[in-house]
Short mmCIF file of C-alpha atoms in Angstrom, two decimals:
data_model
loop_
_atom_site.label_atom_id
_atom_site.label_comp_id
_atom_site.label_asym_id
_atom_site.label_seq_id
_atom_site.Cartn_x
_atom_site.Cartn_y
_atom_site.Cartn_z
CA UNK A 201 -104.07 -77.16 -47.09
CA UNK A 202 -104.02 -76.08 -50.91
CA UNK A 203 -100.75 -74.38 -51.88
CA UNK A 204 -101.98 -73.84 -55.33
CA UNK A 205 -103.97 -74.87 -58.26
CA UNK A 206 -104.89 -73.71 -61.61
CA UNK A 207 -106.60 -74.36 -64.82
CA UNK A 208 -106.23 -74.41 -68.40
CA UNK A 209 -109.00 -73.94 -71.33
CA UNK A 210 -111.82 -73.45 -68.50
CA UNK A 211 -114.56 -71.33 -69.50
CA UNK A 212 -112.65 -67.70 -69.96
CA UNK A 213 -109.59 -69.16 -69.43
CA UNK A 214 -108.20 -69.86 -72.12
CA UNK A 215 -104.37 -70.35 -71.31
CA UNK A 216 -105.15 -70.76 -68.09
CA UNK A 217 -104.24 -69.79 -64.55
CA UNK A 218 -102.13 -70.63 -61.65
CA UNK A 219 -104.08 -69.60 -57.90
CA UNK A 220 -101.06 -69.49 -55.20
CA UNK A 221 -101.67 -69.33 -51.51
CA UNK A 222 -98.71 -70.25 -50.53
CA UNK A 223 -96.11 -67.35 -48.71
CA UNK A 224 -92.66 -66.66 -49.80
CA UNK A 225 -89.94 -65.40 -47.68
CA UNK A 226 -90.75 -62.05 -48.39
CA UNK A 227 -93.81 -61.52 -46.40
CA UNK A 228 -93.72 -60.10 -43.76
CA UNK A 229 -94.31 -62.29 -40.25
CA UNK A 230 -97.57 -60.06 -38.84
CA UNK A 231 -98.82 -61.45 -42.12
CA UNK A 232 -97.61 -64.47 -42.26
CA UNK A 233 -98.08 -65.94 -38.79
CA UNK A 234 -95.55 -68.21 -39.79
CA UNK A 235 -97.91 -70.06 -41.59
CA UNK A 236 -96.29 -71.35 -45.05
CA UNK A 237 -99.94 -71.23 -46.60
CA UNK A 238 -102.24 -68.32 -46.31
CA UNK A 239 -105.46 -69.84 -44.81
CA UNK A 240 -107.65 -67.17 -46.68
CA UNK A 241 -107.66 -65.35 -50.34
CA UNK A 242 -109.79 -62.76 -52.00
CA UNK A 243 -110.82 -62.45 -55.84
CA UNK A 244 -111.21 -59.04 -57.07
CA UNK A 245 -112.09 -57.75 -60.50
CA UNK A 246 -114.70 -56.31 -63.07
CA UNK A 247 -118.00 -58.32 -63.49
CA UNK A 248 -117.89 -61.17 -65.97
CA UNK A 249 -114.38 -61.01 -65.87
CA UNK A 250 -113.78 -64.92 -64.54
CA UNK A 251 -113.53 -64.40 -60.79
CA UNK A 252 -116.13 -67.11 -60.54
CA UNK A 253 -114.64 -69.20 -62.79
CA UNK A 254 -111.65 -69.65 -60.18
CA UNK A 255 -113.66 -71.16 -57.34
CA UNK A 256 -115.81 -73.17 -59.79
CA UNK A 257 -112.36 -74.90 -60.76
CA UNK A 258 -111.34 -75.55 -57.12
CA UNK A 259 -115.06 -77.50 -56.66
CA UNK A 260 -114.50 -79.30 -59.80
CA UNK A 261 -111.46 -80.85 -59.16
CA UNK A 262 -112.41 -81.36 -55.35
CA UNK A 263 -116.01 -82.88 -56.47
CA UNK A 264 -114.32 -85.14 -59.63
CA UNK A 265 -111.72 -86.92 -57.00
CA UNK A 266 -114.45 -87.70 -54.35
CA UNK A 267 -118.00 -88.11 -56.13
CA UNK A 268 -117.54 -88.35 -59.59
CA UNK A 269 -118.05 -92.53 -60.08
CA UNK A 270 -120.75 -92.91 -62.27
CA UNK A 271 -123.14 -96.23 -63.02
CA UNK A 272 -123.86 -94.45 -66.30
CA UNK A 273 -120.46 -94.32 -68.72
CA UNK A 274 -122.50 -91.89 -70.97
CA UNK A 275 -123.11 -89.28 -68.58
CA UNK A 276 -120.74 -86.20 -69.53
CA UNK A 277 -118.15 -84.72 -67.18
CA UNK A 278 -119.49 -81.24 -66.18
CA UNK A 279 -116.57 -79.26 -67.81
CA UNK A 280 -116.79 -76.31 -70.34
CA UNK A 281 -113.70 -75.26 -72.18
CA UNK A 282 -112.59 -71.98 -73.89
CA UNK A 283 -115.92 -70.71 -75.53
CA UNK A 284 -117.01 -74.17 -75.86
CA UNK A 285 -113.27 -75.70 -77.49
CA UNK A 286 -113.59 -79.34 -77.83
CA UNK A 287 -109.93 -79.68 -76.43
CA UNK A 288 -108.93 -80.81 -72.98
CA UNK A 289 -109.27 -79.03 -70.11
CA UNK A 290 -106.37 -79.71 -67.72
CA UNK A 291 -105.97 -78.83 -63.83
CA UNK A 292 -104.14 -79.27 -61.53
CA UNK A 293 -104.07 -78.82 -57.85
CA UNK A 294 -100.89 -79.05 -55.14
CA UNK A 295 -101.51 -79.78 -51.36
CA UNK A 296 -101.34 -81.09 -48.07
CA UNK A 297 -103.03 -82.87 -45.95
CA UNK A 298 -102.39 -85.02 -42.95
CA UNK A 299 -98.89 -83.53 -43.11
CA UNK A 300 -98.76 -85.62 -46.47
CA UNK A 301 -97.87 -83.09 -50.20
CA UNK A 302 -99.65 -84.46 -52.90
CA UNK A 303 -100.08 -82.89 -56.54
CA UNK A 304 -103.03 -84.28 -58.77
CA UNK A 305 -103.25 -83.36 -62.11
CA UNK A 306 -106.44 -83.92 -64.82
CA UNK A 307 -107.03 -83.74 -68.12
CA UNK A 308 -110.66 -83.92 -69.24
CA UNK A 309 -112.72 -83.51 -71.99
CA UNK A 310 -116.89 -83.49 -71.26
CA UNK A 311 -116.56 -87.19 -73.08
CA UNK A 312 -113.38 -88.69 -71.39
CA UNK A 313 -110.20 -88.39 -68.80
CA UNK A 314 -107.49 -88.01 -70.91
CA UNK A 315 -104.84 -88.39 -68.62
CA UNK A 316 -105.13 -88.13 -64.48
CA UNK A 317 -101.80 -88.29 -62.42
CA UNK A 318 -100.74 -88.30 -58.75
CA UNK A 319 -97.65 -87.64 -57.29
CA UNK A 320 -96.58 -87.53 -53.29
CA UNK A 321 -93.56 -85.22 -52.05
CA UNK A 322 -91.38 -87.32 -49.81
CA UNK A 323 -87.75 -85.31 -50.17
CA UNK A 324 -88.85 -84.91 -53.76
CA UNK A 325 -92.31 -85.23 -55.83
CA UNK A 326 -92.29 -88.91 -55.98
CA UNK A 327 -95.13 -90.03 -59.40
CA UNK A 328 -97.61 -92.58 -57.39
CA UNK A 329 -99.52 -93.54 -60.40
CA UNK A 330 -100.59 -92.35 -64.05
CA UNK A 331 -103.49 -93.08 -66.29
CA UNK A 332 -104.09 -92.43 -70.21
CA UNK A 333 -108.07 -92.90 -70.88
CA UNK A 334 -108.92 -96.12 -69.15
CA UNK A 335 -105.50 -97.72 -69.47
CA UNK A 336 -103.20 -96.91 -65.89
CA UNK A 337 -99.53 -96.42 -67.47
CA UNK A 338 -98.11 -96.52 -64.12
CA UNK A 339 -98.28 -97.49 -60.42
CA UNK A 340 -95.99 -97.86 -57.34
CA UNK A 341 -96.05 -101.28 -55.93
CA UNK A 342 -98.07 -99.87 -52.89
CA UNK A 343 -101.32 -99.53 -55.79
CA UNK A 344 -101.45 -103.04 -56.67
CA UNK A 345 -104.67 -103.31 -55.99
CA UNK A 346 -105.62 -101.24 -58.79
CA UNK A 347 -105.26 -103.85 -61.15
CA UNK A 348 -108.56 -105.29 -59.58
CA UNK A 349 -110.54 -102.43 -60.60
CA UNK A 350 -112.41 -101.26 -63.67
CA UNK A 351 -111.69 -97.55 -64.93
CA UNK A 352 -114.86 -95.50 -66.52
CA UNK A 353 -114.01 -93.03 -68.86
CA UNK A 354 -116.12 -90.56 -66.79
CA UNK A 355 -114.73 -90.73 -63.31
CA UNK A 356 -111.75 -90.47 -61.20
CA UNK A 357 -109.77 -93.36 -60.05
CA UNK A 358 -109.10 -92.33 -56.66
CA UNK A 359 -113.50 -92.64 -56.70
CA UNK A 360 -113.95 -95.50 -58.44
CA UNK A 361 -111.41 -97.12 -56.09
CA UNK A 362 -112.82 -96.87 -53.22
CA UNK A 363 -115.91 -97.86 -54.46
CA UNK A 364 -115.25 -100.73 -55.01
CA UNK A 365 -114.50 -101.28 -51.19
CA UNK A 366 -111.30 -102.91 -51.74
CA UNK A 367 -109.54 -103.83 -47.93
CA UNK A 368 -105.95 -103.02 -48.74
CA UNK A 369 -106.67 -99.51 -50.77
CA UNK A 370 -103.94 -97.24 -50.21
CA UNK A 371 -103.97 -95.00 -47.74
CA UNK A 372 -103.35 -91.97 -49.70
CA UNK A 373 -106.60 -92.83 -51.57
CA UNK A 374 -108.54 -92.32 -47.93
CA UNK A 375 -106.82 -88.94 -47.19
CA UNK A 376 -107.31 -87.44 -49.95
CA UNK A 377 -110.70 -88.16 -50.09
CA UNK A 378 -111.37 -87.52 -46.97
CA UNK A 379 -109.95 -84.07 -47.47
CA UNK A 380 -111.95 -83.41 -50.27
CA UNK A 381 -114.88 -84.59 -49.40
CA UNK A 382 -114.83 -81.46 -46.51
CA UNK A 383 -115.05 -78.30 -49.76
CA UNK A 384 -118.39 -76.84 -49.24
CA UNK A 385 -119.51 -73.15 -50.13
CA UNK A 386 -122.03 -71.89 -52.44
CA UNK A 387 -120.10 -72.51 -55.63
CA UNK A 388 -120.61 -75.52 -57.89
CA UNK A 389 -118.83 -76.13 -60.64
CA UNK A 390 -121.72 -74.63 -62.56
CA UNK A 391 -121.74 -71.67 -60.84
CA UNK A 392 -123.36 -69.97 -57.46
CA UNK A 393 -125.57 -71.47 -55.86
CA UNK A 394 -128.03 -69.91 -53.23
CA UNK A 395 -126.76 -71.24 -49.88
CA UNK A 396 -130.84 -71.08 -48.65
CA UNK A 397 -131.45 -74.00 -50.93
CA UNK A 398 -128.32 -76.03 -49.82
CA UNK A 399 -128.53 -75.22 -45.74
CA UNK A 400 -131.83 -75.28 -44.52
CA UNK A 401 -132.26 -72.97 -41.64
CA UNK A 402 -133.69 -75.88 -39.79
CA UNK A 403 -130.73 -77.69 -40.21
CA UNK A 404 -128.42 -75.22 -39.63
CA UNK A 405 -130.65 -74.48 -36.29
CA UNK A 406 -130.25 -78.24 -35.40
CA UNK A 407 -126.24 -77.69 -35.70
CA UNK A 408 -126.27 -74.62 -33.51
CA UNK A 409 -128.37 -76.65 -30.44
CA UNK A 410 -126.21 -79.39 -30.68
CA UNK A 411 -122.91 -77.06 -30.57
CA UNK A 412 -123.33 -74.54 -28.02
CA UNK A 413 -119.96 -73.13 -28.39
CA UNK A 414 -120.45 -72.67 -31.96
CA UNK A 415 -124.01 -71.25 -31.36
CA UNK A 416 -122.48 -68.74 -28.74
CA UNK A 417 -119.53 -67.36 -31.30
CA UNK A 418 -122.17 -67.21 -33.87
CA UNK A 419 -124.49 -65.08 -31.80
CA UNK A 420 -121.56 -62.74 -30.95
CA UNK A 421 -120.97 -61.86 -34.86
CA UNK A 422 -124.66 -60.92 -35.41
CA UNK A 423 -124.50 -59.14 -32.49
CA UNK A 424 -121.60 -57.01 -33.26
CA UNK A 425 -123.53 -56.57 -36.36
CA UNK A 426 -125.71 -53.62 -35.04
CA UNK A 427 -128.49 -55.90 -36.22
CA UNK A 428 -130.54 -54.06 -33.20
CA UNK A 429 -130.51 -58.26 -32.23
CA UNK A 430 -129.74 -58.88 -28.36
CA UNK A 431 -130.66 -62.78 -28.02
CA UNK A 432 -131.17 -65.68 -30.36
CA UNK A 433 -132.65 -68.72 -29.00
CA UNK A 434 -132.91 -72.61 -31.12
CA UNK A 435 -136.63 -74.05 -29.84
CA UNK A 436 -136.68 -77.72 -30.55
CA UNK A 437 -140.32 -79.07 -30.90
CA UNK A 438 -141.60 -82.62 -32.71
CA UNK A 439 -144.32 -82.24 -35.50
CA UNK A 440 -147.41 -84.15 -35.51
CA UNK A 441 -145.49 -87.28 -37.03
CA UNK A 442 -143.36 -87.41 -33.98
CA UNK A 443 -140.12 -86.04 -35.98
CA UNK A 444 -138.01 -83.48 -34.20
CA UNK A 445 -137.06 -80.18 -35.99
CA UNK A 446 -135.44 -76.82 -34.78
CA UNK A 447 -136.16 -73.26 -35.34
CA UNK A 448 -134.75 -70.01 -34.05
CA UNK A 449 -136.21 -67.00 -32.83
CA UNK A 450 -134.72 -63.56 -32.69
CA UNK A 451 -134.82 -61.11 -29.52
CA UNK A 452 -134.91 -57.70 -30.60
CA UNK A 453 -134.15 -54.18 -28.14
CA UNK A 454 -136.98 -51.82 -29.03
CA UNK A 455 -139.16 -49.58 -27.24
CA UNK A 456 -142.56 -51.61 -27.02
CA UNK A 457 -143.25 -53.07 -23.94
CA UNK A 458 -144.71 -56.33 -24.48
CA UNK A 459 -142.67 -58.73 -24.40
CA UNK A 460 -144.07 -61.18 -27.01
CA UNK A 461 -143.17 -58.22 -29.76
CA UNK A 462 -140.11 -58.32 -29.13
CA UNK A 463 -138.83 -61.26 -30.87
CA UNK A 464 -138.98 -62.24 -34.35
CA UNK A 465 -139.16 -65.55 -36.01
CA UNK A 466 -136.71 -66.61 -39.18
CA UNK A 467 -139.35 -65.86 -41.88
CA UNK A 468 -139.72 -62.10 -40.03
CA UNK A 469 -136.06 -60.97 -39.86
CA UNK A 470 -134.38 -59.55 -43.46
CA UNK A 471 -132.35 -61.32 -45.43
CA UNK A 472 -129.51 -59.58 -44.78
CA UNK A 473 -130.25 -61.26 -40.94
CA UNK A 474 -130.90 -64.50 -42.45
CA UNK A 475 -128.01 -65.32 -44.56
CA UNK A 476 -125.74 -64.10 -42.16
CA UNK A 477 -127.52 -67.11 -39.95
CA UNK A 478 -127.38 -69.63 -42.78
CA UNK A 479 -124.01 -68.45 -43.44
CA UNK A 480 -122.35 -68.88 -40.43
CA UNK A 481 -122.84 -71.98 -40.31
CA UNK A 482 -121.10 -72.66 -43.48
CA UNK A 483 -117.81 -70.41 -41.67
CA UNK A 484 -118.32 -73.29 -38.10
CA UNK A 485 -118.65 -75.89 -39.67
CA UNK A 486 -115.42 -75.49 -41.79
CA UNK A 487 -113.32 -74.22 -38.80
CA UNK A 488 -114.56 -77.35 -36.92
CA UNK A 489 -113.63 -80.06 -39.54
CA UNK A 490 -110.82 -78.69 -41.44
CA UNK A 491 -110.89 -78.29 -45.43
CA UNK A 492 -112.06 -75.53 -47.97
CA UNK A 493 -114.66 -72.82 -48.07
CA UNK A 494 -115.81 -71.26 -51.53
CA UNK A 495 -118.04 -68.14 -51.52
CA UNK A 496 -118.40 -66.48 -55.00
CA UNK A 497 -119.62 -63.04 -53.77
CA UNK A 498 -118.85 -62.99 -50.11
CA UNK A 499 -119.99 -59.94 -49.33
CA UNK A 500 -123.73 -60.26 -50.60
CA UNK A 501 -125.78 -58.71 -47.56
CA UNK A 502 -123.41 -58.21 -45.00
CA UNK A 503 -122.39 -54.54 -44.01
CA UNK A 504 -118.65 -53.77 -45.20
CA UNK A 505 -117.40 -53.77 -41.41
CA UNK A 506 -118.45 -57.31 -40.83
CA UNK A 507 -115.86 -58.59 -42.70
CA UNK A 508 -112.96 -58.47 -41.23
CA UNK A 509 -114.52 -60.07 -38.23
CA UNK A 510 -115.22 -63.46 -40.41
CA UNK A 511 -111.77 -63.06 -42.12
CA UNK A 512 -110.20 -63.26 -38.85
CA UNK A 513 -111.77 -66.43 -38.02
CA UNK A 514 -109.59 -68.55 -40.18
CA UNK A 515 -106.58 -66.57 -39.75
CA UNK A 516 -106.81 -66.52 -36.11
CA UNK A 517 -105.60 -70.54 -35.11
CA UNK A 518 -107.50 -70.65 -32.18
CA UNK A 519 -110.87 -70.75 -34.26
CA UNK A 520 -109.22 -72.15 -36.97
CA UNK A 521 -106.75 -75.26 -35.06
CA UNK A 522 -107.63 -77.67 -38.67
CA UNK A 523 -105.81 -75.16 -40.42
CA UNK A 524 -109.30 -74.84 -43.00
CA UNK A 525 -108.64 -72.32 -45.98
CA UNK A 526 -111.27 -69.55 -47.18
CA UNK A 527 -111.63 -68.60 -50.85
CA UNK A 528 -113.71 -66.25 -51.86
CA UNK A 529 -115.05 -63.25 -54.70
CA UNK A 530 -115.97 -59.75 -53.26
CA UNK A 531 -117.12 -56.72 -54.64
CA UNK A 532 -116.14 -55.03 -51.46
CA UNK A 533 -113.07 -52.39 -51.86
CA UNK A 534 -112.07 -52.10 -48.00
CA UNK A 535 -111.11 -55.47 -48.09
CA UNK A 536 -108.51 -55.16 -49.76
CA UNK A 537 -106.82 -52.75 -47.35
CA UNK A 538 -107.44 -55.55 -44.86
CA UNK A 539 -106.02 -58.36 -46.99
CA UNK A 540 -102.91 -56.56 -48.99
CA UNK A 541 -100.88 -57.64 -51.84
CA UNK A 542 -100.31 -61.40 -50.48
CA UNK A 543 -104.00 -62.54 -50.10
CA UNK A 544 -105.47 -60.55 -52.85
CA UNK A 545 -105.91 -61.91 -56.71
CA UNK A 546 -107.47 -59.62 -59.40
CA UNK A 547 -108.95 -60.88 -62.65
CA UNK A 548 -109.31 -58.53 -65.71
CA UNK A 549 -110.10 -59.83 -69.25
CA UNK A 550 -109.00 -58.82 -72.84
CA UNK A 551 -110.77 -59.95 -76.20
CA UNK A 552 -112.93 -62.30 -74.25
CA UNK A 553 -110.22 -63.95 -72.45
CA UNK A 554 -109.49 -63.72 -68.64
CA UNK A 555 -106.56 -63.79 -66.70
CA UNK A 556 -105.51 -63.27 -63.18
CA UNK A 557 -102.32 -62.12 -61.12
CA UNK A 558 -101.47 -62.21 -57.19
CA UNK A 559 -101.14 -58.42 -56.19
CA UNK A 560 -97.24 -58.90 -54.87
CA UNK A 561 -96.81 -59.97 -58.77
CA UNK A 562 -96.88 -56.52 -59.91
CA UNK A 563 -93.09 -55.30 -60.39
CA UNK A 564 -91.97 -52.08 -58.77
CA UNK A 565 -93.29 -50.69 -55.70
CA UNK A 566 -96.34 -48.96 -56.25
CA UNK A 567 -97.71 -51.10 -53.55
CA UNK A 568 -96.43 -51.55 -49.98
CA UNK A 569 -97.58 -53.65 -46.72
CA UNK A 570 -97.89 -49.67 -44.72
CA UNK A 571 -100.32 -48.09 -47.25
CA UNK A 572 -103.61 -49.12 -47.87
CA UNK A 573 -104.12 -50.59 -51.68
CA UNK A 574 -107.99 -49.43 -52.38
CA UNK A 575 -107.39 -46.12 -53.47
CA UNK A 576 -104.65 -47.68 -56.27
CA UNK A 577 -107.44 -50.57 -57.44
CA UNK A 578 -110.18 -47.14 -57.58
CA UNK A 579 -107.89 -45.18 -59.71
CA UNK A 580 -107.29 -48.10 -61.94
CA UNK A 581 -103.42 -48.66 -61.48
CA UNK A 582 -103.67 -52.32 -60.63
CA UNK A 583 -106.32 -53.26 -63.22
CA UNK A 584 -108.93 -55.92 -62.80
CA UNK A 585 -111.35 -52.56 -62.95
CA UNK A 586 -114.05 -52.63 -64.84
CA UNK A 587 -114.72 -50.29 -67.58
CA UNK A 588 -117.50 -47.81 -66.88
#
């Protein structure tokens, strides 16, 4: 699980920010769960004020340590600094996973790595390795093995060592790849990205026949929708070349009494009915497997009270046993009544240059866990509103 991460001279931020999820001894328990790390954050604030900017970081550093190795040394690191500064970009990111801490840390420019670091809490934050450009500056004993390998100025080393296949790798190197490799979403580190071009509802239809329990909970959140949807059913047919593919069909309650009208196929229901399909999958998959979900504008066709029904499927650890994390940008205000000070970050920006703050940052007590915090953000006493 993430317990933070942050940024510095990324896009709007120019000195940078620090993204915590992790809970102090101050919140409250019915919040809490006595979880350490809250499993699920929200990103409020103006547009254009560098909301996305904070889950294109995340996928950056997640997508740079697993799939960054490059056979071209040329090819630029997809980075962008402080309206387009030509100095390093740094982040770093502090975590856990199989029960392990770890802290990375990067320094990039689009050209180079600068500096990349990795250290492992054991009783203490123990440095595992360091490397300056191309040239590793330090190692435990454990990373011998890195002395076999080439560096490119253009990729990570925890990549570019396990490319090379190398039998006695460390294990850390596995882990935290493997952990990384499971941060999916609709954000690149570009930008958003429409999920309908990176889940094909074909695919995602082949998922839900192959996991009925996953197609079952799915079908229960459209139909607490009031999507006027009463069944969903995943045919499974092979093509003319022999090659199986999957496609649902939609059971509608109406008042016509022939029964063929009553169902719908994918390319006949709204979008609002479609993403919510597509998207689901996105939510299942990452409570099944573990790791990180990134949705820049969450909210995007779903009605307001649907919400708090997704939300509640990573904080509840029954659908959620892997312990996966949800980060995400909403336009929505209700949701921050649901949410409250601990899960909720706002981003405002001054003279072109963003900056962001938990809510339970905010001295004083102008906002408490009993009253609901939307009618504070409307009236503009939190900030992160945008200027109208």
């Amino acid at each position: 699980m993430i317990y933070s991460f942050g940024a510095k001279n990324y896009f709007s931020f120019k000195d940078g920010f620090q993204v915590s999820l992790e809970f102090n001894s101050k919140v409250p328990k019915n919040i809490s769960n006595s979880r350490k790390v809250s499993p699920i954050l929200g990103i409020k604030g103006a547009n254009a004020s560098g909301k996305t900017h904070i889950l294109k970081a995340l996928k950056f550093i997640s997508s740079f340590i697993v799939s960054s190795f490059k056979d071209d040394i040329d090819e630029e690191i997809s980075i962008k600094g402080f309206f387009n500064s030509t100095k390093p970009t740094e982040f770093y990111i502090d975590f856990d996973t199989n029960g392990v801490r770890y802290t990375y840390e990067l320094s990039v420019t689009t050209k180079e790595v600068i500096r990349e670091a990795l250290y492992k809490k054991i009783s203490r934050k123990t440095p595992l390795l360091e490397r300056k450009k191309n040239t590793i500056t330090y190692r435990v004993a454990e990373l011998e093995s890195l002395d076999l390998i080439t560096l490119k100025s253009n990729s990570s080393i925890i990549d570019t060592a396990l490319q090379y296949s190398i039998k006695n790798i460390s294990d850390d190197f596995k882990a935290i790849h493997s952990y990384f490799t499971q941060t999916r979403g609709n954000t690149s580190a570009l930008g958003l990205v429409d999920d309908a071009t990176i889940y094909d509802y074909k695919k995602v239809s082949e998922y839900y026949f192959k996991s009925p329990k996953s197609f079952e909970l799915m079908k229960k959140i459209i139909f607490n929708s009031d999507l006027g949807i009463k069944d969903i059913l995943i045919h499974k047919t092979k093509d003319s070349n022999g090659d199986t593919s999957y496609f649902p069909v939609f059971h509608h309650d109406n008042n016509i009494t022939e029964l063929d009208s009553n169902w719908l196929t994918y390319w006949e229901e709204s979008d609002g009915t479609t993403a919510l399909f597509r998207r689901m999958y996105q939510y299942w998959s990452t409570l099944e497997s573990g790791g990180i979900l990134l949705m820049d504008e969450f909210d995007t066709n779903y009605h307001p009270a649907l919400l708090p029904q997704i939300l509640d499927l990573f904080m509840n650890t029954e659908t959620n046993p892997k312990n996966a994390q949800f980060l995400f940008t909403s336009h929505n205000l209700e949701i921050m009544d649901f949410l409250g000070k601990y899960r909720t970050y706002l981003v405002a920006k001054e003279d072109g240059e963003s900056y962001c703050y938990r809510l339970d940052e905010i001295p004083g007590d102008i906002i408490r866990n009993d009253r609901p915090i939307s009618g504070l953000y409307r009236d503009g006493k939190l900030g992160g509103v945008p200027k109208i």
